[in-house]
């Protein structure tokens, strides 16, 4: 039940990141067009792209990526290990991931609160308020930590599907 | 002991060479290794926008910080940093911003609130328009795309009918080369350090302020409190010396860069009367925007702070007339007698 | 001294974590946080966590990455790539090994629209390999050519690897892009030359096709395909002429790829959703890894390890060629076991001080690096391109055949590298034109 809700949520957030992607494409394209034709750039394009669209594209899909096991890893030695050792490795990996992502979520959470309190802005041709973007960091890292926690619990219960990870089409 | 020093400019820049690399070498020598700074440059320790934060958290024990990156955290420093057109003599502004940062109660409260101890200020050389087309008059400027460092500079661009563009300094070259930018507004050493001389054909000597927001040396509070008074004295003396030295080195770099660009064919224009008077009108009108912004950010008496800063600027304008402005030692002595020696080492930065 | 010790221990622990399949990003972050805490204190370690992520994600230059990924995934999912292969196949039908050479060409063309090698390989494996197998090509040639040519995705601009290299070394991304053009074309030419000679000597490898040039078919294909090369020339030309920044070029490229697909009526809500999903998942995982690398760079800097390693490398020799050879051996060995982005971000903090000490041109070195990392993509045991191909064909071709097929191409890569090292002008000529 909880897993179903989580899967739905993380997928929805992933597509929300996709919406950020499309908005960035349109905003930058329009900015180039207006600059070239009317000498009228859209003020704040750089700041909005960097601090809003990119934060959405990079961070909102993080829980989805973590749950789908799409983060980049090296499974050379892992593949040579016997089944039990593989299970232990996976468990350790999930536990460390939960620990690191929680720590990052906690620290960036402190920053988000601080940023909200002072009403943080960034400089540029226009001042852009950035505390809402700051808040996406702890939220996304915490959700990704939760994704790993779920995977660890599934593994512990022997429910881990062990699907071959769909590697990110990166590089 | 070993400590970390952070400056996000390149190691060969005049604001790093003397004030960080040479400074660190002499401080280590004079404190007998008690205070040994390892200098991290070019953002290899902290990104530009995070220098203040990293200093507060103790990632670095001493750091440069460009104040306009943190308008919300440093409203007082930005209030005076954006008043960049009142007096555009870089020597005056370097010394005045140092005295202000070390003595003004509102400024001191602000540094303390951010977990840092202000050590000394700085100033870049004057900001000029460096363009790929002739820009001499107010009429020439209209509709031109100017790369501006933000804040008051952006408002000035709009005031004279130009289009302010905000791009990282690393993209100035490409912008000018391809015409997506008409002018870069920056200190003229950029002709050399960012290779702008290859793409700039004209420079306008209208002095569009200079940049001195933030600090050249800020210290982590806990680090400062752990220093002996003797070692603090060494730091004060060396900062006084480098305050003077960096100004002369910066101007020398600018002159060298401008000369090289001129022999490369760059034309230098003086602004026409209309351009100069627009700047003067803008400066007068912009003061209320500065005050308004500062009030929005919670500064209680910005008018009073501005008046205090102006009186310090005027004081230095006069003081510097009485000294050989090419003599580093004379300038450093002035910084010591007029600023650093007047501070109480046992209490400064301790409360 | 103890700083160095902590640094080296950190590298050891990192490899241990990677071996137990902790994701590269998490492993890097963990080692960095603990390492910095040991070197300084816990507050400073978390200070790095606080200072880096937001500023790194907010770096304007990095916005180019999702834009180029989107452009490539849109082109792959809407059939723009298959049209290019069909046209080249029709043109080269009678040349020995013509279909294999057409695959190289189509990969090169697709690479010019895609920032990613894996995307290039994935797209072309589904299009070109079945055609070659149907025509009786030996499975090792049919798969090897696509596995190897897929690596052009990073050498021919745009390139995610170059964007990251440019950020980490403070080099102009536009110049790196332009510098990759001629080496990319050289790689294509050398591959095609090798295929033609091998196929002519051994017809069993690639049966000769009897068909004559069908001008009507070619005409139809040209009409179908032409917007794709035009888009590529527009985007790359725009960067070369400096009309727009890499980010702007990527956004415009993705936008017009969508428009072209819509006009060709090959854009559906479904394949748009797939392209978007692939883009954000790839972007998110690249950035997560890079974030770890950014922290690791700080840890290494504070530990002083890069300086020690650089000094010992320079003690062996200060000759740039010897240093490049040492780095090449390092990359090829590590490239067998580590993914390309991870490898680059792991090693740059260590090799950069050496490069700076010997004043090696960083644009030139960037291209050499990309070429070396690309070899890693096709060397077992960790060669992502091999696995992408293997799984895209649902196991129709044995992994050992794919590996055997690529060895010929790796030989050609080494030849290309030797040429690039011997004649740096091949790399640096185009970017020097750009300076005006
Ligand atoms: Na490419
Ligand atoms: Na490999």
Short mmCIF file of C-alpha atoms in Angstrom, two decimals, chain A residues 10-139:
data_model
loop_
_atom_site.label_atom_id
_atom_site.label_comp_id
_atom_site.label_asym_id
_atom_site.label_seq_id
_atom_site.Cartn_x
_atom_site.Cartn_y
_atom_site.Cartn_z
CA UNK A 10 7.86 9.48 -7.29
CA UNK A 11 6.65 8.96 -10.88
CA UNK A 12 4.56 12.11 -10.67
CA UNK A 13 7.52 14.10 -9.33
CA UNK A 14 9.69 12.72 -12.12
CA UNK A 15 7.24 14.08 -14.70
CA UNK A 16 7.06 17.36 -12.79
CA UNK A 17 10.82 17.54 -13.37
CA UNK A 18 10.00 16.85 -17.04
CA UNK A 19 7.68 19.86 -17.00
CA UNK A 20 10.60 21.93 -15.73
CA UNK A 21 12.66 20.58 -18.62
CA UNK A 22 10.11 21.64 -21.23
CA UNK A 23 9.66 25.07 -19.62
CA UNK A 24 13.41 25.62 -19.65
CA UNK A 25 13.60 24.70 -23.34
CA UNK A 26 10.77 27.09 -24.21
CA UNK A 27 12.06 29.93 -22.01
CA UNK A 28 15.62 29.78 -23.40
CA UNK A 29 14.41 29.45 -27.00
CA UNK A 30 12.07 32.41 -26.59
CA UNK A 31 14.85 34.45 -24.95
CA UNK A 32 17.19 33.80 -27.91
CA UNK A 33 14.42 34.71 -30.35
CA UNK A 34 13.47 37.95 -28.58
CA UNK A 35 17.11 38.95 -28.18
CA UNK A 36 17.84 38.37 -31.86
CA UNK A 37 14.72 39.97 -33.31
CA UNK A 38 13.63 42.67 -30.87
CA UNK A 39 16.80 43.26 -28.81
CA UNK A 40 14.60 42.45 -25.84
CA UNK A 41 15.98 39.61 -23.69
CA UNK A 42 13.75 38.05 -21.05
CA UNK A 43 15.29 39.42 -17.85
CA UNK A 44 16.12 36.70 -15.36
CA UNK A 45 16.29 33.80 -17.85
CA UNK A 46 19.70 32.71 -16.58
CA UNK A 47 18.67 32.86 -12.92
CA UNK A 48 15.27 31.18 -13.38
CA UNK A 49 16.83 28.43 -15.53
CA UNK A 50 19.67 27.81 -13.11
CA UNK A 51 17.82 28.01 -9.83
CA UNK A 52 14.33 26.81 -10.69
CA UNK A 53 14.15 24.68 -13.84
CA UNK A 54 17.45 22.92 -13.18
CA UNK A 55 16.70 22.28 -9.53
CA UNK A 56 13.41 20.69 -10.65
CA UNK A 57 14.96 18.64 -13.48
CA UNK A 58 17.82 17.33 -11.37
CA UNK A 59 16.17 16.79 -7.98
CA UNK A 60 12.49 15.98 -8.41
CA UNK A 61 13.26 12.70 -10.27
CA UNK A 62 15.83 11.66 -7.66
CA UNK A 63 13.50 9.38 -5.66
CA UNK A 64 12.30 7.75 -8.91
CA UNK A 65 15.90 7.21 -10.04
CA UNK A 66 16.82 5.73 -6.66
CA UNK A 67 13.80 3.43 -6.57
CA UNK A 68 14.39 2.22 -10.13
CA UNK A 69 18.05 1.61 -9.29
CA UNK A 70 19.10 3.89 -12.18
CA UNK A 71 21.99 5.55 -10.40
CA UNK A 72 25.34 4.87 -11.98
CA UNK A 73 27.33 2.12 -10.28
CA UNK A 74 30.07 -0.42 -10.95
CA UNK A 75 28.88 -4.03 -10.71
CA UNK A 76 32.01 -5.77 -11.93
CA UNK A 77 33.03 -7.50 -8.71
CA UNK A 78 29.46 -7.69 -7.46
CA UNK A 79 28.50 -9.90 -10.40
CA UNK A 80 31.21 -12.39 -9.46
CA UNK A 81 29.94 -12.80 -5.90
CA UNK A 82 27.79 -15.67 -4.62
CA UNK A 83 24.10 -14.94 -4.00
CA UNK A 84 24.36 -14.44 -0.25
CA UNK A 85 27.28 -12.00 -0.58
CA UNK A 86 25.31 -10.12 -3.25
CA UNK A 87 22.38 -9.75 -0.89
CA UNK A 88 24.66 -8.47 1.85
CA UNK A 89 26.26 -6.00 -0.58
CA UNK A 90 22.88 -4.72 -1.64
CA UNK A 91 21.79 -4.33 1.94
CA UNK A 92 24.94 -2.43 2.86
CA UNK A 93 24.60 -0.25 -0.23
CA UNK A 94 20.99 0.64 0.61
CA UNK A 95 21.88 1.36 4.23
CA UNK A 96 24.76 3.66 3.25
CA UNK A 97 22.57 5.39 0.69
CA UNK A 98 19.91 6.03 3.32
CA UNK A 99 22.55 7.38 5.69
CA UNK A 100 24.25 9.70 3.18
CA UNK A 101 21.04 11.01 1.64
CA UNK A 102 19.50 11.63 5.07
CA UNK A 103 22.56 13.55 6.17
CA UNK A 104 22.48 15.68 3.01
CA UNK A 105 18.73 16.21 3.43
CA UNK A 106 19.23 17.29 7.03
CA UNK A 107 22.02 19.77 6.23
CA UNK A 108 20.33 21.28 3.17
CA UNK A 109 17.15 21.46 5.28
CA UNK A 110 18.94 23.74 7.74
CA UNK A 111 20.01 25.89 4.79
CA UNK A 112 16.46 26.04 3.46
CA UNK A 113 15.15 27.27 6.81
CA UNK A 114 17.92 29.87 7.01
CA UNK A 115 17.27 30.93 3.42
CA UNK A 116 13.55 31.33 4.15
CA UNK A 117 14.22 33.36 7.29
CA UNK A 118 16.47 35.87 5.56
CA UNK A 119 14.46 35.86 2.31
CA UNK A 120 17.48 34.83 0.24
CA UNK A 121 17.86 36.28 -3.26
CA UNK A 122 20.56 35.84 -5.91
CA UNK A 123 22.15 38.64 -7.84
CA UNK A 124 21.82 38.99 -11.56
CA UNK A 125 20.25 41.53 -13.81
CA UNK A 126 17.20 41.01 -11.58
CA UNK A 127 17.18 39.78 -8.03
CA UNK A 128 15.51 36.39 -7.93
CA UNK A 129 14.08 34.93 -4.73
CA UNK A 130 15.59 31.50 -4.23
CA UNK A 131 14.30 30.10 -0.96
CA UNK A 132 11.53 28.03 -2.61
CA UNK A 133 14.18 26.35 -4.76
CA UNK A 134 16.31 25.80 -1.66
CA UNK A 135 13.42 23.86 -0.11
CA UNK A 136 13.35 21.37 -2.99
CA UNK A 137 16.78 20.05 -1.96
CA UNK A 138 15.96 18.58 1.47
CA UNK A 139 12.58 17.41 0.20
#
